[in-house]
PDB file of C-alpha atoms in Angstrom:
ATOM      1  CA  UNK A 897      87.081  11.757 -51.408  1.00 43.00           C
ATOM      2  CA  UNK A 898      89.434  13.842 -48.902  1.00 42.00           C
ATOM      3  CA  UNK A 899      92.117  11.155 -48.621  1.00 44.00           C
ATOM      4  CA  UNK A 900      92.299  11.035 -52.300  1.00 43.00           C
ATOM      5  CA  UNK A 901      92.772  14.717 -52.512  1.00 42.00           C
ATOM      6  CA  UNK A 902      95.158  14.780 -49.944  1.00 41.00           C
ATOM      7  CA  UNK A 903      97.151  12.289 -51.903  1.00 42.00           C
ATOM      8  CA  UNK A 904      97.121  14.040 -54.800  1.00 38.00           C
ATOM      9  CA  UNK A 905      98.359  16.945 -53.024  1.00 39.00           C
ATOM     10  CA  UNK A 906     100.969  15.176 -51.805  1.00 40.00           C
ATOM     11  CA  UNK A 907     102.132  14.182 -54.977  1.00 40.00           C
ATOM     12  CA  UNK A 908     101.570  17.346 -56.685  1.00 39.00           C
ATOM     13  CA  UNK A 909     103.436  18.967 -54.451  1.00 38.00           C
ATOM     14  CA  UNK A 910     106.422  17.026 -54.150  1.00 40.00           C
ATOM     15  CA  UNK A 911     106.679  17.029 -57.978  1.00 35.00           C
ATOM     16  CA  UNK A 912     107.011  20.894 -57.576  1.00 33.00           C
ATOM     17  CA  UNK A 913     110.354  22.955 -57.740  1.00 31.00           C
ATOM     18  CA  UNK A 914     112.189  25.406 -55.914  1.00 38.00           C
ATOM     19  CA  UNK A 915     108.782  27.667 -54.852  1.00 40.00           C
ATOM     20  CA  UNK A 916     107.071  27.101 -57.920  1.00 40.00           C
ATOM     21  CA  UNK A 917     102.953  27.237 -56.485  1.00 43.00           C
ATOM     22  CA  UNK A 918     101.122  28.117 -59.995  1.00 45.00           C
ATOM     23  CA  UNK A 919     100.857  24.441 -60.587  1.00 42.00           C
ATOM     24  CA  UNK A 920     100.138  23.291 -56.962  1.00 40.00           C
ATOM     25  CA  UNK A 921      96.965  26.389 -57.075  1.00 42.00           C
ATOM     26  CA  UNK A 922      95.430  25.145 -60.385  1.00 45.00           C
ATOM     27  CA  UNK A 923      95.143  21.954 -59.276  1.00 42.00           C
ATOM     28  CA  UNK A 924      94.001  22.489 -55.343  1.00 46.00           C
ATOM     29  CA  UNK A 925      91.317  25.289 -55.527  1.00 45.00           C
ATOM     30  CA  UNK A 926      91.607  25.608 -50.919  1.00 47.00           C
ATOM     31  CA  UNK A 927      95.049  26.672 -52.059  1.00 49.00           C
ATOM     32  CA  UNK A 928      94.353  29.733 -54.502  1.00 48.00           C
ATOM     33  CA  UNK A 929      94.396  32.127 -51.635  1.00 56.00           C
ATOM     34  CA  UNK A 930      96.957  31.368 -50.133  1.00 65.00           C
ATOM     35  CA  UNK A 931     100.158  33.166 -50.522  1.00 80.00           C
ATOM     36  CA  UNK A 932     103.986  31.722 -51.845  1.00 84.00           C
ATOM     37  CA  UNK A 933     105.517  33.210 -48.626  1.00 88.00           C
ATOM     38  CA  UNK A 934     103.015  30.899 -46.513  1.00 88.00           C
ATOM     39  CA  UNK A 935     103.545  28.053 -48.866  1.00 86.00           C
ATOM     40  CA  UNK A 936     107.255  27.921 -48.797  1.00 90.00           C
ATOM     41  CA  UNK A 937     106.948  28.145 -45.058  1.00 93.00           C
ATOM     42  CA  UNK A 938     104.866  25.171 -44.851  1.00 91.00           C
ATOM     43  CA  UNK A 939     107.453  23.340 -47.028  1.00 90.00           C
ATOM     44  CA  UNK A 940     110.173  24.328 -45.016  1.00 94.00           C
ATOM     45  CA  UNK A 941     108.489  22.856 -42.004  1.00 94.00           C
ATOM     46  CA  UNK A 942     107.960  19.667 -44.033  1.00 93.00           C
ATOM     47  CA  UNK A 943     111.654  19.419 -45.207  1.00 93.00           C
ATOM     48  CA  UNK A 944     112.659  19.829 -41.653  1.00 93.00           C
ATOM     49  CA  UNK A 945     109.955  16.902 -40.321  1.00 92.00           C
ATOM     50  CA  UNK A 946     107.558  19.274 -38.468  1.00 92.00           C
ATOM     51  CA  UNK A 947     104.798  18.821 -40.731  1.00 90.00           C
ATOM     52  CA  UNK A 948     104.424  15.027 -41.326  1.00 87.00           C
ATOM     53  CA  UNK A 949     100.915  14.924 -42.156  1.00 90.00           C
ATOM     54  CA  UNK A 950      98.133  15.504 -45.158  1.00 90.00           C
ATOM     55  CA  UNK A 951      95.879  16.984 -42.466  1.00 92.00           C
ATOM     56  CA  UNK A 952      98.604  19.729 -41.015  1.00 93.00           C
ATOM     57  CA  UNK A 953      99.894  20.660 -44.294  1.00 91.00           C
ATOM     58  CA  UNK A 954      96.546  21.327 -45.787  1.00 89.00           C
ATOM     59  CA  UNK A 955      95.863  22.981 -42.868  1.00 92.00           C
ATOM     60  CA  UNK A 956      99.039  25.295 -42.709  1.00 92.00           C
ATOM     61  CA  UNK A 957      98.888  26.020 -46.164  1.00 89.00           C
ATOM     62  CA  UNK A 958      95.279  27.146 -46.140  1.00 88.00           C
ATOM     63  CA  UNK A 959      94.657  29.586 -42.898  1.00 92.00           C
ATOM     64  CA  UNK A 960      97.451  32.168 -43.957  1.00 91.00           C
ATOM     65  CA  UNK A 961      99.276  33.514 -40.965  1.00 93.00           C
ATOM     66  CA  UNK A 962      99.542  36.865 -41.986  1.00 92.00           C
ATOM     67  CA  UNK A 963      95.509  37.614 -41.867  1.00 91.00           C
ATOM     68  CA  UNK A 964      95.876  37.345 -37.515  1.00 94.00           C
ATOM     69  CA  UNK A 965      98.773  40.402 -37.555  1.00 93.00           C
ATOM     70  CA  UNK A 966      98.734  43.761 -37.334  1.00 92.00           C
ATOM     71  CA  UNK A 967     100.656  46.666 -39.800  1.00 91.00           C
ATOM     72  CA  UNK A 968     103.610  46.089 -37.499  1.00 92.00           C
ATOM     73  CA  UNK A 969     104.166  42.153 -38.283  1.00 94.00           C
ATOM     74  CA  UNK A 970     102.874  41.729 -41.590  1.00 92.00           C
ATOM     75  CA  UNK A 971     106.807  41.537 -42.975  1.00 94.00           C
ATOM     76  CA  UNK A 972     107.585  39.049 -40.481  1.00 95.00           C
ATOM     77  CA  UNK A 973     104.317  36.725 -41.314  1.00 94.00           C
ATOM     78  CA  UNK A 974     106.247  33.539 -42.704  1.00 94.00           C
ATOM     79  CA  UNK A 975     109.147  33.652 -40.552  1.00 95.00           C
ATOM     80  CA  UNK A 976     109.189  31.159 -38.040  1.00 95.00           C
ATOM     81  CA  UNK A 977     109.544  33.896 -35.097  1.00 96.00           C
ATOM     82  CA  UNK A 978     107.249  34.337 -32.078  1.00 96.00           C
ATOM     83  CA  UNK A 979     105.536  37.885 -32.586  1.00 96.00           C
ATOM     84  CA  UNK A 980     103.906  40.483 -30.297  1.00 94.00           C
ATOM     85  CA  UNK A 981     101.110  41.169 -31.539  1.00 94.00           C
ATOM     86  CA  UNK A 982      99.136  44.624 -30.325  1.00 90.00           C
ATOM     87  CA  UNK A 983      99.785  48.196 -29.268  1.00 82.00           C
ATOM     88  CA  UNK A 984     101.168  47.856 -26.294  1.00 77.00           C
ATOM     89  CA  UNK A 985     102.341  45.717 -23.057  1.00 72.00           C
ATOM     90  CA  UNK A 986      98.656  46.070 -21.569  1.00 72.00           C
ATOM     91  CA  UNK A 987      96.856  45.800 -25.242  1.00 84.00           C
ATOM     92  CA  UNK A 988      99.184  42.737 -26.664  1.00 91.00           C
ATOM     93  CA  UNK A 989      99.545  39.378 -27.188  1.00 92.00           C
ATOM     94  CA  UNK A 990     101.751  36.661 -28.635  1.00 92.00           C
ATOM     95  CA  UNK A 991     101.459  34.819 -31.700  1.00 94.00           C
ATOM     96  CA  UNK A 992     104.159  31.912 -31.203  1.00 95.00           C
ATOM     97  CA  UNK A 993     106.392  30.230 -34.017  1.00 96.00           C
ATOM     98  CA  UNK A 994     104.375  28.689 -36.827  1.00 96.00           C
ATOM     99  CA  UNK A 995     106.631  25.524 -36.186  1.00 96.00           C
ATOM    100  CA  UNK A 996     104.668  25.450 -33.098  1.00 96.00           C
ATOM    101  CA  UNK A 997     101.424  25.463 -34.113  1.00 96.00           C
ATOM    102  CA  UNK A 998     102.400  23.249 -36.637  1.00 95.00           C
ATOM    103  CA  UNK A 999     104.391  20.897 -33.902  1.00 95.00           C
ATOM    104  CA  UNK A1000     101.366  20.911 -32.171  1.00 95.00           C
ATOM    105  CA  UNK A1001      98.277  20.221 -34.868  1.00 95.00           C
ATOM    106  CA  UNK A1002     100.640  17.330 -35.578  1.00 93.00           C
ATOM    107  CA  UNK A1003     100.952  16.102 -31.819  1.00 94.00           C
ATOM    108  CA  UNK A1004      97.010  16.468 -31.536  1.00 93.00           C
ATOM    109  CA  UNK A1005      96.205  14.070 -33.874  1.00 91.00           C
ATOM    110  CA  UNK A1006      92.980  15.515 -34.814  1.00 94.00           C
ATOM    111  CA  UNK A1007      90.120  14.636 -37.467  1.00 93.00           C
ATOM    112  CA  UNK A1008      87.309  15.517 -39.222  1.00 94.00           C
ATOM    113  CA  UNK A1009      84.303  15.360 -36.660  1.00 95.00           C
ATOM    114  CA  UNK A1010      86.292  16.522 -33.221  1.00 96.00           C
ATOM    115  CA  UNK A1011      84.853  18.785 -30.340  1.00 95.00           C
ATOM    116  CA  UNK A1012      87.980  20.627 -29.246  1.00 96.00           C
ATOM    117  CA  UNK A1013      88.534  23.441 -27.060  1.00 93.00           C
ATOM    118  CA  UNK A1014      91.211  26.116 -27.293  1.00 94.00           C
ATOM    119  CA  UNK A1015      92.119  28.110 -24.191  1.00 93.00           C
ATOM    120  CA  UNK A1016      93.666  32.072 -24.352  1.00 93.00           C
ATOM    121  CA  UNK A1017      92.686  32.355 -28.314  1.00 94.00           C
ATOM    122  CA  UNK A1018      94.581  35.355 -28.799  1.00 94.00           C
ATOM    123  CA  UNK A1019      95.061  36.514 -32.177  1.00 95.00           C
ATOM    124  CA  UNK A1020      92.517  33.755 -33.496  1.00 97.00           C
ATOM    125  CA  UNK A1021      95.782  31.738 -34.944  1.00 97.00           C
ATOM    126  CA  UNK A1022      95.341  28.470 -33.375  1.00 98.00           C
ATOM    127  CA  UNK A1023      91.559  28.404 -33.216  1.00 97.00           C
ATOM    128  CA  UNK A1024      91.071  29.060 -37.182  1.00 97.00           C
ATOM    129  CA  UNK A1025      93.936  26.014 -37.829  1.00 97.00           C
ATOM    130  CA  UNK A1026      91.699  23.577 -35.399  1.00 97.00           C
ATOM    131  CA  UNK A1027      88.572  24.802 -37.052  1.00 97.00           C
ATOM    132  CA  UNK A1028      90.249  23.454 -40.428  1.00 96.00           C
ATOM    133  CA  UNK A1029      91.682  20.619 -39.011  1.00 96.00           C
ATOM    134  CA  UNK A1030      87.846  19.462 -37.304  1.00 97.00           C
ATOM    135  CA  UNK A1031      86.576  20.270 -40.695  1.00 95.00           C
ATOM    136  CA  UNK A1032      83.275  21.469 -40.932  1.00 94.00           C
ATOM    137  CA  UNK A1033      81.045  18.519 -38.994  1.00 95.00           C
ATOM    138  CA  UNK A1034      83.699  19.155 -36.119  1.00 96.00           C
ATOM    139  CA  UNK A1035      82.925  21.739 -33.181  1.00 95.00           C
ATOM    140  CA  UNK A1036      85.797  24.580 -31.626  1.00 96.00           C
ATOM    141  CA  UNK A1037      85.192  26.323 -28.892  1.00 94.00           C
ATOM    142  CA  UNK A1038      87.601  29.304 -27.629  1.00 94.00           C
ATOM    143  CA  UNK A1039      88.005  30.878 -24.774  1.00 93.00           C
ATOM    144  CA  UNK A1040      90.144  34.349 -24.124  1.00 94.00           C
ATOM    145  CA  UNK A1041      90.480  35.829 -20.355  1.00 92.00           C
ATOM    146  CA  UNK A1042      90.746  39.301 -22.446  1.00 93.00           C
ATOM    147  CA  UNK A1043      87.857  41.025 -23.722  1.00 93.00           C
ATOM    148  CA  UNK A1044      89.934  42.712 -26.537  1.00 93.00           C
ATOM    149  CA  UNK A1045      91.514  39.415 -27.686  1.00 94.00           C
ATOM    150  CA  UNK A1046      88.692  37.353 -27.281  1.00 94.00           C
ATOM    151  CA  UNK A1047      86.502  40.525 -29.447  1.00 95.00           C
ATOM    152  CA  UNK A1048      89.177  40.210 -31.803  1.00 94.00           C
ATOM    153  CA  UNK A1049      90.120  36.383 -32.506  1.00 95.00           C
ATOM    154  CA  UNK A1050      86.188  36.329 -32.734  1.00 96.00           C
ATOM    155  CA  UNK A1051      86.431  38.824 -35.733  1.00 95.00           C
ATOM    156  CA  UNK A1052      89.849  37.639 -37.226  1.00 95.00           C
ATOM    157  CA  UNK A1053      88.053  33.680 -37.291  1.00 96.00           C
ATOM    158  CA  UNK A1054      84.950  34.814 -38.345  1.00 95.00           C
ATOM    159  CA  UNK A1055      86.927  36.849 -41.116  1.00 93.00           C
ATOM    160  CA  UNK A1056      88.506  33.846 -42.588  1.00 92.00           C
ATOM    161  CA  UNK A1057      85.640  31.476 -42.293  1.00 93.00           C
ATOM    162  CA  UNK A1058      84.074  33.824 -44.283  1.00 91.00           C
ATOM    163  CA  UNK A1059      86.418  34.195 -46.871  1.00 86.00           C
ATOM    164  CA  UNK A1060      87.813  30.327 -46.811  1.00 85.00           C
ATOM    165  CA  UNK A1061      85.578  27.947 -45.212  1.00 84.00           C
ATOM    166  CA  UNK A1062      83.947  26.471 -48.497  1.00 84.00           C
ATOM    167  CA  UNK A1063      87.340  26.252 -50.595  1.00 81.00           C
ATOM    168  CA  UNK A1064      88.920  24.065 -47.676  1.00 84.00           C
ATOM    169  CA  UNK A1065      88.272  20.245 -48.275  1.00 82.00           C
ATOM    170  CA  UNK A1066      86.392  19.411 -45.444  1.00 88.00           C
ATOM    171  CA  UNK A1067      85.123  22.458 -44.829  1.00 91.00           C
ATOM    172  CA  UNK A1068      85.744  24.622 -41.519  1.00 94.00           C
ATOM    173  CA  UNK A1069      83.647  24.655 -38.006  1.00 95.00           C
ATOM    174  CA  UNK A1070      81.855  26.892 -36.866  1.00 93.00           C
ATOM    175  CA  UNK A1071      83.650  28.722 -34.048  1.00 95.00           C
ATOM    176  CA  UNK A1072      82.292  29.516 -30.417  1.00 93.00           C
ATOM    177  CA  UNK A1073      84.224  32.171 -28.828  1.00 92.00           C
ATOM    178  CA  UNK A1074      83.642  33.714 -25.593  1.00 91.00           C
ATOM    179  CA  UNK A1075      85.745  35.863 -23.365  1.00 92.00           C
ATOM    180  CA  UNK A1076      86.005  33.946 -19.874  1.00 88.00           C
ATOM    181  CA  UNK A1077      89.082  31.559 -18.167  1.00 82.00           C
ATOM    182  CA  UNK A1078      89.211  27.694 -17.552  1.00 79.00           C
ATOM    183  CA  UNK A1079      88.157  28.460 -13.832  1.00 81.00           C
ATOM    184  CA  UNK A1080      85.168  30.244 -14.946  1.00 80.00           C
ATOM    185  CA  UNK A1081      84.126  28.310 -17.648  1.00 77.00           C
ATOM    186  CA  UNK A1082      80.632  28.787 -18.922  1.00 74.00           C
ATOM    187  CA  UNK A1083      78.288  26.374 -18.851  1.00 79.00           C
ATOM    188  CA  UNK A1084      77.347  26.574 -22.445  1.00 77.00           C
ATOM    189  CA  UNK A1085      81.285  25.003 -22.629  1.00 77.00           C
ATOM    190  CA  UNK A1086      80.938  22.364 -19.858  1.00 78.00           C
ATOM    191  CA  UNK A1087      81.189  19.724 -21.670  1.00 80.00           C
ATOM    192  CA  UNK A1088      83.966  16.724 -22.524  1.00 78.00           C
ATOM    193  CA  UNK A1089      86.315  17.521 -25.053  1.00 86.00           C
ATOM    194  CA  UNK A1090      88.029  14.912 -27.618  1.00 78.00           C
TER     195      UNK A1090
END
């Protein structure tokens, strides 16, 4: 049962100290891949009341920030700082502060089961989280305006569903990505959104 797990997660890791995962991994196999920088980022957020939820710490703690960077950023991965990500003004794009995703997977409210859409993908960030959050009988669609960024949050999500979709409880969605914008939406994607 998810909720159970969840639970237990929650208690598990509350009865943690001072950055101490070992424990928390042995017990929570979705969490042996993920690293103690990413995990005592998550925790931060849920000392300071960003994270509130089973769903968004689970979530958080499992889609590791640092696999959407490049060489440049991967020392700055689990600080809560908004990143350029990319070679240059014309090749780059922005991965924002992790409190933000996290501010906003908690504002969405989301579930198991969902049909979401993200618009301008970018790295892949946000669209990997939702596809965690929507579990695996959810849908996420993405869109990117960019060919390189919507080429390359295709590969980054398709990376980590690869590597993480069956040790996340619940499982992760498949992904549609496409490179287009909101006015040019394809019809494949015309659809109503939860």
């Amino acid at each position: 049962n998810s909720t159970e797990g969840d639970s237990r997660l929650r208690s598990d890791r509350s009865s943690l100290t001072g950055g101490s995962h070992c424990a928390l991994r042995k017990l929570s196999p979705h969490l042996r891949m993920s690293s103690p920088g990413m995990m005592n980022m998550v925790d931060e957020f849920i000392r300071m009341g960003i994270v509130d939820s089973d769903l968004v710490t689970k979530v958080m703690q499992c889609i590791d920030r640092k696999l959407f960077l490049d060489a440049k950023n991967l020392k700055l991965a689990y600080l809560d700082r908004r990143l350029c990500v990319g070679n240059n003004a014309d090749n780059s794009t922005i991965l924002l502060r992790p409190s933000l995703y996290a501010t906003t997977l908690s504002a969405l409210e989301l579930h198991s089961g969902l049909d979401v859409l993200h618009i301008e993908s970018g790295t892949g960030y946000m669209t990997a989280l939702l596809a965690a959050a929507v579990g695996k009988r959810g849908r996420v669609s993405a869109l990117d305006a960019s060919p390189l960024w919507s080429k390359r949050s295709r590969s980054n999500v398709a990376a980590v569903h690869a590597i993480l979709a069956k040790s996340i409880p619940g499982g992760m969605s498949d992904v549609n990505s496409m490179c287009a914008n909101i006015w040019s939406l394809p019809r494949s994607m015309r659809r109503k959104y939860d």
